[in-house]
Amino acid sequence: MTTNLVDQPVGHVADPADRERPTVAQFLRAFARVGGLMATVALVMVVFAAASDGLFLYPDNLLGLLRYMSTIAIIGLGLTVVLVVGEIDLSFANLYGLSAMSMAVAWINWGWPLWVAILVALAVAVLVGAFNAFFTSVVGIPSFIATLGSSTLIFGFTLLFSGAQRFAPAAPPPGRTMDAGEVEFFRGLSNQSLPFGVPMQVLWMIVIALLFWLLLSRSLFGFRLKAIGGNPVAARFARLPVRRYKFWAFCIAGLSAAVAALLDFSFIGSIQPDAGQALLFPTFAAVVIGGASLQGGRGSVAGTLLGALLLAVIANGLALLAAGSFAQQMFLGVVTIGAVVLDQLTRNWRRDR
């Protein structure tokens, strides 16, 4: 049984062997979770390949699947940080739309330079993250309620800000001429030709995943995030800056949503106010399936990537089989509930030990 920091007497120094045992156990549990996810992904792919007479395995289909996965993964990595610190963020889906729409209005409608418009989108994401963190950490509202309310507020701002219109650099307002160089640069963010036709967003996903891996697994920041999420009482006893780290977590989640939105905007070539709303439950389910605990203190980059891959495979396979939107929504609901139940069972098992 793991000993809490607050249970140790003053001046106690833990024996190295005591630290080694839980570390090995944690590694084995993580390995089993990742191995189980990989086996599940392989099994689901085999089922869809057989059910679609091999259409699922066509290269073009798999490449499209990877592009969708990259969107879920990039947003999910930011959400992982929030769950690790012991909070929940339900605003990222609407923030996805607001950040991309802010960039589109500033660039296409107002005529601001492209780089300034991109900075506006990122700044909006950080401000929303800080807004969520303020009401969660300072005011003391549960993050589920705070971010659920801010999600609706964000969508209202998006509708107001955009005039409920769709924006595309290829169709600027009357009298407005887009700079061809800026349009080409922006399109190139997600439309570069990579070997074997791999989508550019997959490369972005890999780079961002490496940054998050360094952040969560190889830095003091990540260690403290897990300490705060795993045992908030002990973290305060150890005088860790809990509020500051929660502010950073929400801001990082906002930035992840904004980056994913800008990359999708670049690839698709247009943005509309409700963009991103369909990503809420797939992303949340992917992160929880990947092993991030709703109780905090646990989450990994590898788990989130595999969870995103599994959700992308399921969504792609059901669409390929023309299962209908009702089937996709029902299946997604079952997967989400199952992921939460699995998290609860895992937590109870760890506590009983």
Short mmCIF file of C-alpha atoms in Angstrom, two decimals:
data_model
loop_
_atom_site.label_atom_id
_atom_site.label_comp_id
_atom_site.label_asym_id
_atom_site.label_seq_id
_atom_site.Cartn_x
_atom_site.Cartn_y
_atom_site.Cartn_z
CA MET A 1 0.00 0.00 0.00
CA THR A 2 1.41 3.39 -1.03
CA THR A 3 2.15 5.75 1.86
CA ASN A 4 0.98 9.35 1.60
CA LEU A 5 3.28 12.24 2.30
CA VAL A 6 1.03 13.46 5.09
CA ASP A 7 1.20 10.06 6.83
CA GLN A 8 4.97 10.27 7.26
CA PRO A 9 6.32 11.59 10.55
CA VAL A 10 8.36 14.77 10.49
CA GLY A 11 11.96 14.05 9.54
CA HIS A 12 11.13 10.66 8.03
CA VAL A 13 13.24 9.66 5.05
CA ALA A 14 11.77 6.93 2.85
CA ASP A 15 13.86 3.87 2.15
CA PRO A 16 14.91 3.55 -1.51
CA ALA A 17 13.46 0.05 -1.66
CA ASP A 18 10.07 1.43 -0.63
CA ARG A 19 10.15 3.77 -3.58
CA GLU A 20 11.26 1.09 -6.04
CA ARG A 21 8.35 -1.29 -5.46
CA PRO A 22 5.54 1.12 -6.38
CA THR A 23 7.58 2.41 -9.28
CA VAL A 24 7.88 -1.09 -10.77
CA ALA A 25 4.20 -1.75 -10.10
CA GLN A 26 3.21 1.49 -11.79
CA PHE A 27 5.35 0.61 -14.79
CA LEU A 28 3.75 -2.82 -15.11
CA ARG A 29 0.25 -1.36 -14.86
CA ALA A 30 1.06 1.28 -17.48
CA PHE A 31 2.58 -1.37 -19.76
CA ALA A 32 -0.50 -3.56 -19.38
CA ARG A 33 -2.79 -0.61 -20.16
CA VAL A 34 -0.82 0.39 -23.27
CA GLY A 35 -0.52 -3.22 -24.42
CA GLY A 36 -4.23 -3.73 -23.96
CA LEU A 37 -5.00 -0.61 -25.97
CA MET A 38 -2.70 -1.69 -28.79
CA ALA A 39 -4.36 -5.11 -28.90
CA THR A 40 -7.81 -3.49 -28.91
CA VAL A 41 -6.87 -1.16 -31.77
CA ALA A 42 -5.51 -4.10 -33.79
CA LEU A 43 -8.64 -6.18 -33.12
CA VAL A 44 -11.02 -3.36 -34.08
CA MET A 45 -9.05 -2.72 -37.29
CA VAL A 46 -9.28 -6.41 -38.24
CA VAL A 47 -13.04 -6.38 -37.63
CA PHE A 48 -13.61 -3.27 -39.76
CA ALA A 49 -11.30 -4.58 -42.50
CA ALA A 50 -13.30 -7.80 -42.72
CA ALA A 51 -16.68 -6.05 -42.50
CA SER A 52 -15.75 -3.57 -45.27
CA ASP A 53 -14.22 -6.19 -47.60
CA GLY A 54 -10.81 -4.63 -47.18
CA LEU A 55 -11.88 -1.04 -47.94
CA PHE A 56 -10.85 0.00 -44.43
CA LEU A 57 -7.21 -0.85 -45.22
CA TYR A 58 -7.02 1.26 -48.37
CA PRO A 59 -4.12 3.76 -48.03
CA ASP A 60 -6.30 6.82 -48.65
CA ASN A 61 -8.71 5.74 -45.93
CA LEU A 62 -5.93 5.08 -43.42
CA LEU A 63 -4.32 8.45 -44.16
CA GLY A 64 -7.63 10.21 -43.57
CA LEU A 65 -7.99 8.28 -40.33
CA LEU A 66 -4.57 9.51 -39.18
CA ARG A 67 -5.50 13.11 -39.92
CA TYR A 68 -8.64 12.83 -37.80
CA MET A 69 -6.64 11.12 -35.07
CA SER A 70 -4.15 13.99 -35.01
CA THR A 71 -6.91 16.48 -34.23
CA ILE A 72 -8.23 14.39 -31.34
CA ALA A 73 -4.71 13.72 -30.07
CA ILE A 74 -3.53 17.35 -30.08
CA ILE A 75 -6.61 18.52 -28.17
CA GLY A 76 -6.49 15.42 -25.97
CA LEU A 77 -2.91 16.06 -24.87
CA GLY A 78 -3.97 19.41 -23.44
CA LEU A 79 -6.97 17.81 -21.74
CA THR A 80 -4.63 15.16 -20.29
CA VAL A 81 -2.72 17.88 -18.44
CA VAL A 82 -5.96 19.18 -16.89
CA LEU A 83 -7.03 15.68 -15.80
CA VAL A 84 -3.58 14.95 -14.38
CA VAL A 85 -3.82 18.00 -12.12
CA GLY A 86 -7.19 16.78 -10.87
CA GLU A 87 -9.61 18.98 -12.83
CA ILE A 88 -11.98 18.60 -15.79
CA ASP A 89 -12.33 20.87 -18.83
CA LEU A 90 -15.49 20.71 -20.96
CA SER A 91 -14.94 23.99 -22.79
CA PHE A 92 -12.21 22.90 -25.22
CA ALA A 93 -14.65 21.94 -28.00
CA ASN A 94 -16.25 25.38 -28.20
CA LEU A 95 -12.89 27.04 -27.59
CA TYR A 96 -11.69 25.22 -30.71
CA GLY A 97 -14.32 27.15 -32.68
CA LEU A 98 -13.77 30.50 -30.93
CA SER A 99 -10.00 30.54 -31.39
CA ALA A 100 -10.16 29.66 -35.10
CA MET A 101 -13.01 32.12 -35.63
CA SER A 102 -11.06 34.89 -33.86
CA MET A 103 -8.18 34.32 -36.22
CA ALA A 104 -10.48 34.22 -39.26
CA VAL A 105 -12.31 37.45 -38.38
CA ALA A 106 -9.10 39.33 -37.59
CA TRP A 107 -7.36 38.13 -40.76
CA ILE A 108 -10.15 37.85 -43.35
CA ASN A 109 -12.66 40.42 -42.15
CA TRP A 110 -10.51 43.08 -40.48
CA GLY A 111 -7.47 42.74 -42.72
CA TRP A 112 -4.91 42.23 -39.95
CA PRO A 113 -1.61 40.52 -40.87
CA LEU A 114 -1.72 36.74 -40.68
CA TRP A 115 0.83 36.41 -37.88
CA VAL A 116 -1.06 38.94 -35.75
CA ALA A 117 -4.33 37.05 -36.33
CA ILE A 118 -2.68 33.78 -35.27
CA LEU A 119 -1.40 35.46 -32.09
CA VAL A 120 -4.95 36.71 -31.44
CA ALA A 121 -6.26 33.15 -31.64
CA LEU A 122 -3.59 31.86 -29.24
CA ALA A 123 -4.17 34.78 -26.85
CA VAL A 124 -7.91 34.08 -26.82
CA ALA A 125 -7.18 30.46 -25.91
CA VAL A 126 -4.90 31.47 -23.04
CA LEU A 127 -7.44 33.98 -21.72
CA VAL A 128 -10.21 31.38 -21.74
CA GLY A 129 -7.92 28.94 -19.95
CA ALA A 130 -7.15 31.56 -17.32
CA PHE A 131 -10.88 32.32 -17.03
CA ASN A 132 -11.61 28.65 -16.32
CA ALA A 133 -8.75 28.40 -13.85
CA PHE A 134 -9.86 31.52 -11.97
CA PHE A 135 -13.36 30.25 -11.28
CA THR A 136 -12.05 26.78 -10.49
CA SER A 137 -9.02 27.59 -8.32
CA VAL A 138 -9.83 31.01 -6.86
CA VAL A 139 -13.61 31.18 -6.66
CA GLY A 140 -13.81 27.48 -5.83
CA ILE A 141 -16.44 26.35 -8.33
CA PRO A 142 -16.03 22.67 -9.35
CA SER A 143 -14.26 22.57 -12.71
CA PHE A 144 -17.04 20.46 -14.24
CA ILE A 145 -19.59 23.21 -13.59
CA ALA A 146 -17.23 26.11 -14.34
CA THR A 147 -16.12 24.77 -17.72
CA LEU A 148 -19.60 23.59 -18.66
CA GLY A 149 -20.85 27.13 -18.13
CA SER A 150 -17.89 28.72 -19.88
CA SER A 151 -18.42 26.37 -22.84
CA THR A 152 -21.89 27.79 -23.44
CA LEU A 153 -20.57 31.31 -22.89
CA ILE A 154 -17.77 30.72 -25.40
CA PHE A 155 -20.19 29.48 -28.05
CA GLY A 156 -22.34 32.57 -27.54
CA PHE A 157 -19.29 34.80 -28.03
CA THR A 158 -18.37 32.85 -31.16
CA LEU A 159 -21.81 33.44 -32.66
CA LEU A 160 -21.67 37.14 -31.73
CA PHE A 161 -18.11 37.63 -32.92
CA SER A 162 -18.65 35.90 -36.26
CA GLY A 163 -22.17 37.04 -36.95
CA ALA A 164 -22.98 33.32 -37.25
CA GLN A 165 -21.16 33.29 -40.59
CA ARG A 166 -18.69 30.95 -42.23
CA PHE A 167 -15.27 32.36 -43.14
CA ALA A 168 -12.82 31.24 -45.81
CA PRO A 169 -9.72 33.00 -47.17
CA ALA A 170 -10.80 31.96 -50.67
CA ALA A 171 -14.04 33.96 -50.28
CA PRO A 172 -13.22 37.24 -48.51
CA PRO A 173 -15.86 39.95 -47.93
CA PRO A 174 -16.69 42.27 -50.85
CA GLY A 175 -13.94 44.81 -51.44
CA ARG A 176 -11.39 42.83 -49.40
CA THR A 177 -8.41 41.25 -51.19
CA MET A 178 -6.37 38.57 -49.42
CA ASP A 179 -2.58 38.60 -49.63
CA ALA A 180 -1.66 35.61 -51.81
CA GLY A 181 1.56 34.96 -49.88
CA GLU A 182 -0.24 34.84 -46.55
CA VAL A 183 -2.93 32.52 -47.93
CA GLU A 184 -0.29 30.19 -49.38
CA PHE A 185 1.67 30.15 -46.11
CA PHE A 186 -1.44 29.44 -44.04
CA ARG A 187 -2.57 26.66 -46.35
CA GLY A 188 0.92 25.19 -46.16
CA LEU A 189 0.65 24.65 -42.40
CA SER A 190 -1.47 21.53 -42.99
CA ASN A 191 -1.19 20.86 -46.71
CA GLN A 192 2.50 20.16 -47.31
CA SER A 193 3.35 17.05 -49.30
CA LEU A 194 5.02 14.50 -47.04
CA PRO A 195 6.42 11.09 -48.02
CA PHE A 196 3.82 8.36 -48.69
CA GLY A 197 1.07 10.98 -48.56
CA VAL A 198 1.18 11.25 -44.77
CA PRO A 199 -0.90 14.28 -43.67
CA MET A 200 1.07 17.25 -42.42
CA GLN A 201 -1.00 17.24 -39.23
CA VAL A 202 0.51 13.89 -38.28
CA LEU A 203 3.93 15.53 -38.19
CA TRP A 204 2.52 18.33 -36.03
CA MET A 205 1.00 15.70 -33.73
CA ILE A 206 4.33 13.91 -33.32
CA VAL A 207 6.19 17.13 -32.49
CA ILE A 208 3.52 18.25 -30.02
CA ALA A 209 3.38 14.79 -28.43
CA LEU A 210 7.15 14.88 -27.87
CA LEU A 211 6.82 18.27 -26.17
CA PHE A 212 4.07 16.96 -23.91
CA TRP A 213 6.09 13.83 -23.13
CA LEU A 214 9.01 16.00 -22.00
CA LEU A 215 6.60 18.18 -20.02
CA LEU A 216 4.78 15.37 -18.21
CA SER A 217 7.47 12.70 -17.87
CA ARG A 218 10.81 14.48 -17.87
CA SER A 219 10.29 17.74 -16.01
CA LEU A 220 9.69 19.00 -12.50
CA PHE A 221 6.54 20.66 -13.81
CA GLY A 222 5.05 17.30 -14.79
CA PHE A 223 6.07 15.68 -11.52
CA ARG A 224 4.38 18.43 -9.55
CA LEU A 225 1.26 18.25 -11.71
CA LYS A 226 0.89 14.57 -10.86
CA ALA A 227 1.64 15.22 -7.20
CA ILE A 228 -1.05 17.90 -7.03
CA GLY A 229 -3.62 15.78 -8.83
CA GLY A 230 -2.79 12.60 -6.94
CA ASN A 231 -2.90 14.12 -3.46
CA PRO A 232 -3.98 17.79 -3.21
CA VAL A 233 -3.75 17.76 0.60
CA ALA A 234 -0.15 16.56 0.56
CA ALA A 235 0.67 19.04 -2.22
CA ARG A 236 -0.55 21.94 -0.08
CA PHE A 237 1.28 20.50 2.92
CA ALA A 238 4.45 20.48 0.79
CA ARG A 239 3.71 24.12 -0.15
CA LEU A 240 3.44 23.46 -3.86
CA PRO A 241 1.89 26.37 -5.83
CA VAL A 242 -1.36 24.50 -6.52
CA ARG A 243 -3.28 27.46 -7.98
CA ARG A 244 -0.44 28.44 -10.29
CA TYR A 245 -0.10 24.93 -11.68
CA LYS A 246 -3.85 24.67 -12.27
CA PHE A 247 -3.75 27.99 -14.12
CA TRP A 248 -0.97 26.63 -16.32
CA ALA A 249 -2.87 23.38 -16.93
CA PHE A 250 -6.02 25.14 -18.15
CA CYS A 251 -4.00 27.54 -20.32
CA ILE A 252 -2.10 24.63 -21.90
CA ALA A 253 -5.41 22.89 -22.64
CA GLY A 254 -6.70 26.06 -24.29
CA LEU A 255 -3.57 26.40 -26.42
CA SER A 256 -3.86 22.77 -27.55
CA ALA A 257 -7.43 23.33 -28.70
CA ALA A 258 -6.39 26.50 -30.54
CA VAL A 259 -3.48 24.80 -32.32
CA ALA A 260 -5.69 21.92 -33.46
CA ALA A 261 -8.33 24.40 -34.66
CA LEU A 262 -5.84 26.45 -36.68
CA LEU A 263 -4.38 23.32 -38.29
CA ASP A 264 -7.85 22.07 -39.26
CA PHE A 265 -8.77 25.53 -40.55
CA SER A 266 -5.62 25.48 -42.67
CA PHE A 267 -6.42 22.04 -44.08
CA ILE A 268 -10.15 22.54 -44.73
CA GLY A 269 -9.85 26.14 -45.88
CA SER A 270 -12.88 27.41 -43.97
CA ILE A 271 -14.26 27.74 -40.46
CA GLN A 272 -17.78 27.98 -39.07
CA PRO A 273 -19.05 28.92 -35.59
CA ASP A 274 -20.01 25.42 -34.46
CA ALA A 275 -16.72 23.87 -35.55
CA GLY A 276 -15.31 21.59 -32.89
CA GLN A 277 -18.52 20.72 -31.06
CA ALA A 278 -18.45 17.18 -32.42
CA LEU A 279 -14.99 16.70 -30.88
CA LEU A 280 -16.07 16.97 -27.24
CA PHE A 281 -16.95 13.38 -26.44
CA PRO A 282 -14.46 11.63 -28.79
CA THR A 283 -11.60 13.61 -27.27
CA PHE A 284 -12.77 13.13 -23.69
CA ALA A 285 -13.29 9.40 -24.25
CA ALA A 286 -9.88 9.04 -25.93
CA VAL A 287 -8.07 10.62 -22.98
CA VAL A 288 -9.88 8.52 -20.36
CA ILE A 289 -9.47 5.33 -22.40
CA GLY A 290 -5.78 6.20 -22.61
CA GLY A 291 -5.48 5.93 -18.83
CA ALA A 292 -5.92 9.48 -17.55
CA SER A 293 -7.79 9.32 -14.26
CA LEU A 294 -10.80 11.52 -13.56
CA GLN A 295 -9.53 11.69 -9.98
CA GLY A 296 -6.22 13.22 -11.02
CA GLY A 297 -2.58 12.23 -10.72
CA ARG A 298 -2.48 9.86 -13.68
CA GLY A 299 -2.18 10.29 -17.44
CA SER A 300 0.32 9.66 -20.21
CA VAL A 301 1.11 10.84 -23.71
CA ALA A 302 1.29 7.29 -25.09
CA GLY A 303 -2.09 6.44 -23.60
CA THR A 304 -3.73 9.55 -25.04
CA LEU A 305 -2.28 8.86 -28.50
CA LEU A 306 -3.54 5.26 -28.45
CA GLY A 307 -6.93 6.39 -27.17
CA ALA A 308 -7.14 8.92 -29.99
CA LEU A 309 -6.17 6.23 -32.50
CA LEU A 310 -8.85 3.87 -31.17
CA LEU A 311 -11.57 6.54 -31.35
CA ALA A 312 -10.45 7.53 -34.87
CA VAL A 313 -10.54 3.90 -36.00
CA ILE A 314 -14.04 3.43 -34.59
CA ALA A 315 -15.38 6.65 -36.13
CA ASN A 316 -13.79 5.90 -39.49
CA GLY A 317 -14.92 2.28 -39.56
CA LEU A 318 -18.53 3.10 -38.68
CA ALA A 319 -18.62 5.85 -41.31
CA LEU A 320 -17.15 3.48 -43.90
CA LEU A 321 -19.85 0.93 -43.13
CA ALA A 322 -22.52 3.65 -43.46
CA ALA A 323 -23.76 2.76 -40.00
CA GLY A 324 -25.57 6.09 -39.70
CA SER A 325 -25.00 8.99 -37.35
CA PHE A 326 -27.30 7.43 -34.73
CA ALA A 327 -25.07 4.34 -34.52
CA GLN A 328 -21.93 6.46 -34.24
CA GLN A 329 -23.44 8.54 -31.43
CA MET A 330 -24.71 5.48 -29.58
CA PHE A 331 -21.38 3.70 -29.89
CA LEU A 332 -19.53 6.80 -28.74
CA GLY A 333 -21.79 7.03 -25.69
CA VAL A 334 -21.14 3.40 -24.80
CA VAL A 335 -17.38 3.86 -25.21
CA THR A 336 -17.39 7.00 -23.04
CA ILE A 337 -19.37 5.34 -20.24
CA GLY A 338 -17.19 2.26 -20.49
CA ALA A 339 -14.04 4.35 -20.20
CA VAL A 340 -15.32 6.08 -17.06
CA VAL A 341 -16.38 2.74 -15.54
CA LEU A 342 -12.94 1.32 -16.29
CA ASP A 343 -11.31 4.32 -14.61
CA GLN A 344 -13.53 3.87 -11.54
CA LEU A 345 -12.80 0.14 -11.29
CA THR A 346 -9.07 0.76 -11.66
CA ARG A 347 -9.15 3.41 -8.95
CA ASN A 348 -11.08 1.13 -6.56
CA TRP A 349 -8.65 -1.70 -7.22
CA ARG A 350 -5.67 0.51 -6.45
CA ARG A 351 -7.33 1.81 -3.28
CA ASP A 352 -8.22 -1.67 -2.03
CA ARG A 353 -4.63 -2.78 -2.45
#
